């Protein structure tokens, strides 16, 4: 059978409390197998405390051609960053 | 030989021989992901074997863990016969592992309460690994049993063939009884009921039929084996035997 | 994007990502190189796998198995990277079986003693690491990230091999002879792992321009030799090259002529184990087919139930 296996993206939480981070992908036919395969491949060295798997086809990505339109407009919104503001000399805990 | 030494050795031997069989899968798995999974199981089994051999060596006082693994013959090995049978195809291996994992899971759960602290600690550590093994082999049994017609027939055949090695897991001899009475050993017989529940549930999910008990193998813990064991040992022990004075 | 803009990005050391525009030749070059790399990891499991059941101690057994298992993992990382270029793993494996894709020739040599596990870890992994460290800076993002992960995990591989060699070199006379013999057999194939000399490597130009490769075959080979000579001395083994000599002026070792006839022979399928390695891989793949089909069928049934 020439049918390709399903590809799943793997996200690993390395420690309780941290965000899940993309680790790579695995092939698997069902979600249990995907979790187990991800565990075998990406946590051989004690790297994980939780794993997410999601079928690759369910991920939508922005296109790099769109990157200017997507991301440049936030460049000039410096007022979103705390360093934009001038604090009076001597003020603390702010 | 003390009873505790022999008891520990039996556990170590079953772990080692199953680990050895599982390591034969390396580069032969049905998918690359599964190849890695099978190696992981093998590594767990070697780790468990190593722990129990270290303890046996300590009880013995003259031999090292490696001496115990590499310098004994068939009749001095006390593993379950189930772990020495050939891997066969992937379905065979998963059936064998499932039946053994279900036993190991119950066995280590009990042994973790042993009055012997070292055995209890080794069991508690092994239990974590075996829980995962049982999950892995159960899931595969269900996939293969409830997969295609071909896969169902194949694993049903495997089950029928391997069934004869299940009874041995629950046998008790005088060493087991002696250590059970002192709160060290597990009552293997008492595990059978729970084992039946696990096995029956999984077989039903896998659309497989539990075979009838017919001829049942016996004697592993007395050093009685299938003819396969001799070849496993010949291969495994080759370097230690050929160069007895060498260190590696 | 066009080729000029693409080259500007490359020259600015920007990584190329899967969805970015890239010249067809760049994509093709990457698929060829990454899949060859992936196949090498996978076929490379066999010569060492050959000794797992015979490893001489419990420790050695676990280390070797963990190492060979890592190679399976590294093969997977690389197949993943290659898949981002729009080709499936199934197709890549098919190319391997059809003889269209190559893998590193080093794995077509037989492993005949336990010392070969030492020689492979020390020399073959050593050579691979020199190459892979350099490839961490490759221009294709997924390949580069794969290399970073692989380099991190492989750091123990070379050490375990060197440890085996060191242990045997100071062991019984028989062990020392095995270690020297392994070095003799694996030395030349190892330094040929870096590929043909730059003058005979037609694709190097593009690969360097696109920063797929960051250093040439000859530069990497020299780096490896310079690192390894001293390690052999430390454990009292002799590198089988009478022309090996420190060159003060270059600050590097001069070394003898490689047997390129043998190299091309093995590359083209006429090495001692070429047929065996492919047959082994194909057999495992074929024997796994009913399992893969069963898993797919089961997954489909589950989806039907869920919907």
XYZ file of C-alpha atoms in Angstrom:
649
model
C 0.000 0.000 0.000
C 1.549 3.290 -1.077
C -0.593 5.399 1.221
C 1.491 7.789 3.315
C 1.361 7.770 7.081
C -0.199 10.698 8.909
C 2.264 13.328 10.116
C 1.789 14.840 13.587
C 3.513 17.890 15.027
C 4.917 17.400 18.492
C 5.019 19.983 21.275
C 6.900 19.242 24.472
C 6.548 20.915 27.827
C 9.969 20.460 29.341
C 8.971 21.363 32.879
C 5.712 21.821 34.682
C 4.690 25.456 34.406
C 6.528 26.211 31.154
C 4.951 26.577 27.726
C 4.863 23.693 25.268
C 7.508 24.096 22.592
C 7.570 22.661 19.109
C 9.987 19.721 18.986
C 9.451 18.233 15.533
C 7.113 15.673 14.066
C 6.363 11.946 13.980
C 4.402 9.590 11.795
C 1.504 7.739 13.420
C -1.871 6.341 12.495
C -3.843 7.237 15.600
C -3.476 9.768 18.391
C -2.382 7.268 21.017
C 0.347 6.045 18.717
C 1.310 9.635 17.964
C 1.749 10.373 21.667
C 3.744 7.209 22.226
C 5.958 7.785 19.204
C 6.572 11.355 20.289
C 7.513 10.145 23.750
C 9.982 7.628 22.315
C 11.583 10.051 19.909
C 11.647 13.379 21.704
C 11.953 12.500 25.386
C 14.720 9.881 25.343
C 16.841 12.159 27.488
C 14.386 13.150 30.134
C 13.214 16.229 28.235
C 9.525 16.209 28.970
C 6.717 16.518 31.477
C 3.846 16.789 28.990
C 3.402 16.187 25.265
C 0.889 17.582 22.785
C 0.439 16.116 19.332
C -1.637 17.620 16.560
C -2.062 16.496 12.970
C 0.173 18.624 10.768
C -2.692 19.257 8.369
C -4.491 21.135 11.139
C -1.788 23.769 11.442
C -2.182 26.978 9.504
C 0.915 29.080 9.024
C 1.364 32.647 7.922
C 3.273 32.920 4.663
C 6.737 34.400 4.639
C 5.698 36.537 1.652
C 3.112 38.118 3.959
C 5.605 38.728 6.684
C 5.925 42.473 6.001
C 2.188 43.002 6.108
C 1.815 40.756 9.100
C 4.579 41.880 11.348
C 6.087 45.210 10.357
C 3.096 47.308 11.459
C 3.803 46.434 15.079
C 7.284 47.973 14.757
C 6.102 51.535 15.269
C 3.788 50.839 18.170
C 6.459 51.478 20.716
C 3.854 52.595 23.243
C 3.140 48.921 23.840
C 6.547 48.527 25.463
C 7.262 49.705 29.012
C 10.525 51.380 27.962
C 8.470 53.879 25.928
C 7.474 55.774 29.056
C 9.508 58.308 31.017
C 9.290 57.863 34.739
C 10.033 60.694 37.182
C 13.468 60.466 38.725
C 13.475 58.624 42.063
C 10.230 56.694 41.457
C 10.434 53.027 42.419
C 8.552 49.739 42.001
C 6.890 50.801 38.780
C 22.861 -20.598 47.353
C 20.436 -18.709 49.509
C 16.757 -18.644 48.608
C 16.837 -14.871 48.334
C 19.745 -15.072 45.893
C 17.924 -17.562 43.684
C 14.707 -15.579 43.867
C 16.482 -12.398 42.788
C 18.331 -14.198 40.030
C 15.090 -15.531 38.570
C 13.716 -12.021 38.200
C 16.956 -10.768 36.696
C 17.130 -13.666 34.232
C 13.641 -13.057 32.870
C 14.430 -9.370 32.420
C 17.741 -10.055 30.705
C 16.456 -12.657 28.290
C 13.432 -10.568 27.326
C 15.735 -7.562 26.888
C 18.006 -9.657 24.704
C 15.109 -10.791 22.532
C 13.784 -7.239 22.252
C 17.207 -5.947 21.229
C 17.047 -8.250 18.205
C 14.331 -5.929 16.894
C 16.758 -3.037 16.518
C 16.784 -2.039 12.802
C 13.979 -4.533 12.094
C 10.883 -2.683 13.340
C 7.767 -2.188 11.189
C 8.242 1.588 11.282
C 11.160 3.714 12.374
C 9.157 5.112 15.274
C 8.312 1.613 16.469
C 11.922 0.524 16.064
C 12.830 3.175 18.611
C 10.004 2.089 20.912
C 11.162 -1.535 20.847
C 14.722 -0.494 21.676
C 13.432 1.562 24.571
C 11.665 -1.470 25.993
C 14.819 -3.491 25.570
C 16.847 -0.836 27.372
C 14.345 -0.830 30.240
C 14.625 -4.611 30.529
C 18.442 -4.480 30.575
C 18.297 -1.780 33.207
C 15.993 -3.908 35.347
C 18.179 -6.970 34.830
C 21.226 -4.976 35.826
C 19.586 -3.815 39.037
C 18.519 -7.299 40.102
C 21.888 -8.841 39.111
C 23.724 -6.210 41.134
C 21.664 -7.183 44.146
C 22.163 -10.903 43.500
C 25.914 -10.314 43.174
C 25.892 -8.469 46.455
C 24.052 -11.381 48.117
C 26.498 -13.850 46.565
C 29.580 -11.894 47.533
C 31.975 -13.466 45.017
C 30.509 -12.855 41.574
C 29.792 -9.654 39.677
C 26.561 -8.826 37.873
C 28.331 -9.534 34.575
C 29.590 -12.895 35.850
C 26.013 -13.831 36.601
C 24.769 -12.743 33.194
C 27.620 -14.020 31.069
C 29.036 -17.073 32.801
C 26.154 -19.408 33.489
C 24.709 -22.163 31.284
C 21.152 -23.039 30.294
C 20.450 -25.190 33.332
C 21.642 -22.398 35.608
C 19.281 -19.824 34.092
C 15.920 -19.444 35.800
C 13.889 -17.195 33.505
C 10.327 -17.852 32.379
C 10.329 -19.870 29.179
C 7.978 -17.338 27.643
C 10.715 -14.731 27.302
C 13.125 -17.008 25.452
C 10.877 -18.026 22.560
C 11.756 -16.477 19.226
C 10.448 -13.034 18.380
C 8.708 -14.264 15.265
C 6.781 -11.505 13.522
C 5.798 -8.265 15.204
C 2.429 -9.718 16.253
C 4.123 -12.637 17.998
C 6.357 -10.283 19.894
C 3.491 -8.042 20.940
C 1.395 -11.001 22.137
C 4.285 -12.428 24.133
C 5.129 -9.055 25.593
C 1.529 -8.279 26.438
C 1.049 -11.545 28.333
C 4.326 -11.043 30.156
C 3.846 -7.309 30.751
C 0.452 -7.964 32.357
C 2.120 -10.424 34.709
C 5.090 -8.147 35.391
C 2.797 -5.240 36.157
C 0.956 -7.225 38.845
C 4.135 -8.889 40.078
C 6.058 -5.635 40.601
C 3.020 -3.962 42.136
C 3.135 -6.652 44.838
C 6.920 -6.901 45.087
C 7.075 -3.159 45.741
C 5.597 -4.065 49.171
C 8.258 -6.673 49.897
C 9.839 -6.711 53.333
C 13.167 -6.848 51.552
C 13.849 -3.168 50.987
C 16.160 -3.593 48.015
C 13.721 -5.813 46.164
C 10.927 -3.388 47.002
C 12.906 -0.438 45.652
C 13.920 -2.279 42.476
C 10.311 -3.332 41.977
C 8.994 0.194 42.425
C 11.417 1.482 39.805
C 10.633 -1.354 37.396
C 6.912 -0.868 37.885
C 6.979 2.570 36.282
C 8.588 1.126 33.171
C 6.403 -1.949 33.036
C 3.235 0.145 33.245
C 4.323 1.828 30.046
C 5.262 -1.490 28.426
C 1.843 -2.914 29.207
C 0.167 0.110 27.733
C 2.301 -0.128 24.618
C 1.737 -3.852 24.037
C -1.998 -3.623 24.852
C -2.472 -0.833 22.348
C -0.696 -2.800 19.671
C -2.641 -5.961 20.463
C -5.858 -4.016 19.994
C -4.671 -2.403 16.747
C -3.551 -5.728 15.308
C -6.537 -7.687 16.578
C -9.014 -5.091 15.360
C -7.031 -4.000 12.300
C -7.330 -6.036 9.122
C -8.579 -9.565 8.667
C -5.005 -10.642 7.995
C -3.662 -9.037 11.152
C -6.468 -10.504 13.253
C -5.714 -14.029 11.993
C -2.010 -13.537 12.537
C -2.200 -12.419 16.157
C -4.859 -14.994 16.983
C -2.366 -17.617 15.771
C 0.360 -16.031 17.868
C -1.883 -16.095 20.898
C -2.755 -19.765 20.364
C 0.924 -20.635 20.053
C 2.236 -18.644 23.001
C -0.589 -19.489 25.390
C 1.195 -22.636 26.601
C 3.800 -20.436 28.301
C 1.353 -18.488 30.457
C 0.750 -20.969 33.235
C 4.370 -20.990 34.313
C 4.183 -17.353 35.326
C 1.948 -18.223 38.283
C 3.780 -21.283 39.587
C 5.077 -21.389 43.146
C 7.899 -23.641 44.326
C 9.471 -24.163 47.752
C 11.660 -21.049 47.413
C 8.686 -18.848 46.570
C 6.703 -20.310 49.448
C 9.522 -19.921 51.941
C 10.059 -16.270 51.008
C 6.343 -15.594 50.794
C 6.050 -16.769 54.391
C 8.727 -14.309 55.450
C 6.986 -11.445 53.637
C 9.612 -11.112 50.896
C 8.207 -12.896 47.869
C 5.054 -12.383 45.827
C 2.228 -14.907 45.852
C 2.247 -15.616 42.112
C -0.846 -17.809 42.263
C -2.848 -14.968 43.709
C -2.017 -12.766 40.700
C -3.830 -15.037 38.273
C -7.290 -13.621 38.838
C -6.293 -10.022 38.137
C -4.181 -11.173 35.228
C -7.249 -12.904 33.807
C -9.191 -9.670 34.069
C -6.540 -7.628 32.251
C -6.067 -10.275 29.577
C -9.766 -10.918 29.009
C -10.583 -7.212 28.764
C -7.829 -6.523 26.276
C -8.547 -9.612 24.199
C -12.167 -8.605 23.961
C -11.223 -5.085 22.797
C -8.841 -6.683 20.333
C -11.545 -9.017 19.020
C -9.402 -12.019 19.889
C -10.429 -15.307 21.459
C -8.788 -16.547 24.618
C -7.301 -19.997 23.883
C -8.195 -23.070 25.950
C -5.555 -24.297 28.375
C -3.962 -27.414 26.862
C -0.314 -28.434 27.227
C 1.344 -25.961 29.569
C 5.096 -25.435 29.731
C 6.757 -25.586 33.128
C 10.139 -25.573 34.789
C 11.905 -22.310 33.891
C 12.592 -21.529 37.518
C 14.184 -24.969 37.867
C 16.454 -24.399 34.869
C 14.261 -26.272 32.385
C 14.067 -24.463 29.088
C 13.196 -24.512 25.431
C 16.048 -25.239 23.054
C 16.158 -21.556 22.120
C 17.879 -20.502 25.321
C 21.145 -22.239 24.489
C 21.515 -20.192 21.322
C 20.625 -16.961 23.069
C 23.360 -17.607 25.615
C 25.905 -18.789 23.050
C 25.551 -15.507 21.218
C 25.283 -13.273 24.248
C 28.171 -14.819 26.153
C 30.557 -15.295 23.231
C 33.155 -12.642 24.095
C 33.213 -13.366 27.808
C 33.642 -17.071 27.080
C 36.186 -16.709 24.275
C 38.424 -14.281 26.193
C 37.948 -15.183 29.855
C 40.786 -12.940 31.025
C 39.837 -9.844 29.104
C 38.170 -6.753 30.502
C 35.906 -4.791 28.185
C 11.014 36.372 -4.738
C 13.583 35.647 -7.384
C 17.017 34.119 -7.502
C 18.826 37.416 -6.814
C 16.734 38.177 -3.762
C 17.142 34.584 -2.637
C 20.924 34.850 -2.895
C 20.817 38.147 -0.977
C 19.031 36.403 1.883
C 21.598 33.600 1.822
C 24.488 36.064 1.786
C 22.951 37.898 4.734
C 23.080 34.572 6.658
C 19.273 34.430 6.809
C 17.782 30.949 7.087
C 15.493 29.677 4.351
C 12.264 28.187 5.691
C 9.986 25.572 4.068
C 7.403 28.034 2.775
C 9.980 30.454 1.363
C 10.597 30.637 -2.346
C 13.714 28.742 -3.371
C 15.309 27.794 -6.688
C 14.429 24.291 -7.844
C 18.080 23.330 -7.899
C 18.451 24.389 -4.259
C 15.465 22.249 -3.278
C 16.795 19.291 -5.260
C 20.249 19.609 -3.807
C 18.813 19.673 -0.295
C 16.567 16.669 -0.867
C 19.513 14.709 -2.198
C 21.853 15.718 0.618
C 19.412 15.449 3.536
C 17.923 12.148 2.392
C 21.402 10.716 1.874
C 22.213 11.842 5.385
C 18.996 10.293 6.748
C 19.543 7.001 4.936
C 23.095 6.903 6.291
C 21.803 7.133 9.850
C 19.322 4.330 9.216
C 21.600 1.982 7.277
C 24.297 2.877 9.802
C 22.245 1.076 12.464
C 23.130 -2.271 10.895
C 26.907 -2.618 11.259
C 26.653 -1.737 14.950
C 23.352 -3.532 15.400
C 25.334 -6.590 14.345
C 27.022 -6.598 17.786
C 24.204 -5.628 20.169
C 23.335 -9.213 21.056
C 27.057 -9.997 21.542
C 28.137 -6.973 23.579
C 30.491 -8.205 26.307
C 28.905 -6.651 29.412
C 25.554 -5.347 30.568
C 26.913 -1.816 30.469
C 28.305 -2.215 26.944
C 25.019 -3.697 25.792
C 22.949 -0.792 27.062
C 25.329 1.828 25.696
C 25.492 0.270 22.240
C 21.741 -0.199 22.013
C 21.110 3.372 23.154
C 23.557 4.601 20.558
C 22.064 2.635 17.681
C 18.638 3.776 18.819
C 19.840 7.374 18.684
C 20.784 6.777 15.065
C 17.196 5.756 14.332
C 16.109 8.981 16.031
C 18.556 11.043 14.023
C 17.361 9.405 10.836
C 13.861 10.476 11.818
C 14.871 14.092 12.482
C 16.459 14.170 9.045
C 13.519 12.534 7.259
C 11.342 15.166 8.964
C 13.557 17.952 7.675
C 13.468 16.451 4.207
C 9.682 16.122 4.270
C 9.400 19.897 4.690
C 10.736 20.129 1.128
C 7.638 18.426 -0.197
C 8.645 14.790 -0.433
C 7.230 12.011 1.744
C 9.285 9.601 3.825
C 7.671 6.742 1.902
C 8.993 8.184 -1.345
C 12.459 8.648 0.146
C 12.542 5.051 1.346
C 11.432 3.926 -2.077
C 14.324 5.829 -3.652
C 16.662 4.048 -1.265
C 15.284 0.643 -2.163
C 15.386 1.408 -5.875
C 19.034 2.358 -5.590
C 18.314 5.961 -6.630
C 19.329 7.423 -3.284
C 22.725 6.827 -1.761
C 23.968 6.511 1.788
C 27.424 6.823 3.237
C 29.720 4.108 1.894
C 31.326 3.553 5.263
C 28.373 1.386 6.276
C 29.110 -1.091 3.526
C 32.063 -2.471 5.443
C 31.525 -5.467 7.731
C 31.982 -5.313 11.518
C 34.135 -8.286 12.425
C 35.113 -7.801 16.041
C 34.012 -5.932 19.133
C 36.812 -3.444 18.481
C 34.901 -2.384 15.381
C 32.300 -0.880 17.730
C 35.125 1.214 19.098
C 36.466 2.172 15.688
C 33.037 3.136 14.387
C 32.208 5.292 17.381
C 35.597 6.943 17.453
C 36.308 7.382 13.739
C 33.022 7.143 11.879
C 31.032 9.159 14.398
C 34.029 11.416 14.835
C 34.070 12.169 11.126
C 30.297 12.559 11.056
C 30.430 15.011 13.938
C 33.008 17.216 12.199
C 30.675 17.365 9.235
C 27.552 17.889 11.324
C 29.007 20.634 13.472
C 29.735 22.500 10.277
C 26.225 21.829 8.979
C 24.612 23.424 12.021
C 25.146 26.660 10.080
C 23.564 25.361 6.877
C 21.184 27.806 5.209
C 18.039 25.645 5.313
C 16.277 26.171 8.642
C 14.848 22.678 9.286
C 18.148 21.023 8.332
C 20.099 23.387 10.544
C 17.808 22.808 13.530
C 17.997 19.049 12.963
C 21.790 19.268 13.011
C 21.786 21.234 16.248
C 19.682 18.564 17.901
C 21.772 15.749 16.464
C 25.082 17.309 17.497
C 23.822 17.725 21.036
C 22.771 14.088 21.245
C 25.776 12.651 19.460
C 28.341 14.037 21.804
C 28.403 10.735 23.698
C 28.753 8.565 20.604
C 32.343 9.343 19.808
C 33.346 9.125 23.442
C 31.863 5.656 23.883
C 33.758 4.449 20.816
C 37.030 5.938 21.950
C 36.504 4.422 25.408
C 36.119 0.952 23.867
C 39.311 1.451 21.836
C 41.236 2.758 24.832
C 40.083 -0.117 27.010
C 41.054 -2.708 24.402
C 44.363 -1.044 23.552
C 45.446 -1.435 27.157
C 43.908 -4.906 27.504
C 45.298 -8.340 26.642
C 47.576 -8.668 23.575
C 44.642 -10.194 21.703
C 42.480 -7.201 22.511
C 45.150 -4.737 21.465
C 45.555 -6.605 18.178
C 41.792 -6.397 17.602
C 41.851 -2.665 18.276
C 44.747 -2.052 15.880
C 43.104 -4.233 13.244
C 39.869 -2.267 13.551
C 41.762 1.007 13.177
C 43.553 -0.382 10.123
C 40.313 -1.376 8.464
C 38.285 1.729 9.318
C 40.848 4.515 8.956
C 40.805 5.002 5.193
C 37.067 4.487 4.741
C 36.537 7.044 7.544
C 38.571 9.779 5.935
C 36.884 9.029 2.633
C 33.543 9.733 4.337
C 34.123 13.409 3.575
C 33.637 12.616 -0.087
C 35.814 13.192 -3.134
C 38.518 15.825 -3.172
C 37.251 19.325 -3.898
C 38.740 19.153 -7.389
C 36.505 16.124 -8.157
C 33.383 17.377 -6.468
C 31.302 19.141 -9.115
C 28.408 20.068 -6.839
C 30.520 21.744 -4.175
C 30.356 25.119 -5.970
C 26.596 25.532 -5.722
C 26.440 23.987 -2.273
C 28.930 26.531 -0.978
C 27.315 29.449 -2.801
C 23.941 28.559 -1.291
C 25.605 27.921 2.054
C 24.137 24.423 2.214
C 27.677 23.272 2.868
C 29.789 25.610 4.949
C 33.188 24.000 4.474
C 34.582 21.943 1.616
C 35.226 18.208 1.758
C 38.980 18.709 1.944
C 38.795 21.279 4.737
C 36.562 19.044 6.854
C 38.768 16.012 6.190
C 41.868 17.909 7.281
C 40.106 19.093 10.431
C 39.177 15.512 11.306
C 42.671 14.137 10.697
C 44.278 16.878 12.763
C 41.935 16.097 15.660
C 42.335 12.331 15.484
C 46.075 11.729 15.162
C 46.779 12.773 18.727
C 43.936 10.650 20.064
C 45.471 7.552 18.454
C 48.827 8.373 20.041
C 47.300 8.720 23.503
C 45.981 5.163 23.433
C 49.055 3.726 21.730
C 47.574 2.763 18.367
C 49.152 3.448 14.991
C 47.290 5.130 12.149
C 47.898 3.014 9.032
C 49.343 5.788 6.867
C 53.133 5.849 6.402
C 52.894 9.323 4.830
C 51.183 10.871 7.836
C 53.451 13.689 8.997
C 53.065 16.996 10.841
C 53.545 19.929 8.506
C 54.845 22.838 10.529
C 54.204 25.324 7.780
C 50.550 24.437 7.254
C 49.961 23.726 10.924
C 48.293 20.490 9.832
C 49.088 16.875 9.097
C 50.065 15.797 5.604
C 48.586 12.442 4.727
C 48.812 9.760 2.051
C 46.837 9.250 -1.115
C 43.359 7.744 -0.735
C 42.329 4.801 -2.883
C 39.682 6.513 -4.985
C 39.027 3.444 -7.120
C 37.847 1.639 -4.041
C 35.846 4.686 -2.967
C 33.922 4.900 -6.239
C 33.461 1.150 -6.350
C 31.775 1.104 -2.967
C 29.731 4.212 -3.776
C 28.517 2.511 -6.926
C 27.291 -0.571 -5.129
C 30.325 -2.850 -5.249
C 31.339 -2.851 -1.612
C 31.445 -5.865 0.678
C 28.037 -5.301 2.285
C 26.047 -3.101 -0.130
C 23.582 -5.807 -1.098
C 23.245 -7.134 2.426
C 22.476 -3.710 3.926
C 19.780 -2.873 1.404
C 18.272 -6.351 1.598
C 18.102 -6.079 5.401
C 16.331 -2.731 5.222
C 13.947 -3.914 2.543
C 13.110 -7.086 4.432
C 12.231 -5.198 7.620
C 10.155 -2.767 5.571
C 8.297 -5.541 3.724
C 7.711 -7.583 6.848
C 6.249 -4.530 8.547
C 3.702 -3.893 5.841
C 0.875 -5.931 7.362
C 1.477 -4.158 10.681
C 1.316 -0.705 9.108
C -1.821 -1.711 7.209
C -3.448 -3.000 10.368
C -2.673 0.221 12.236
C -4.150 2.290 9.414
C -7.253 0.125 9.230
C -7.719 0.359 12.981
C -7.298 4.146 12.930
C -9.931 4.443 10.197
C -12.392 2.371 12.209
C -11.799 4.571 15.242
C -12.424 7.714 13.217
C -15.706 6.285 11.979
C -16.754 5.571 15.547
C -15.744 9.069 16.651
C -17.705 10.760 13.866
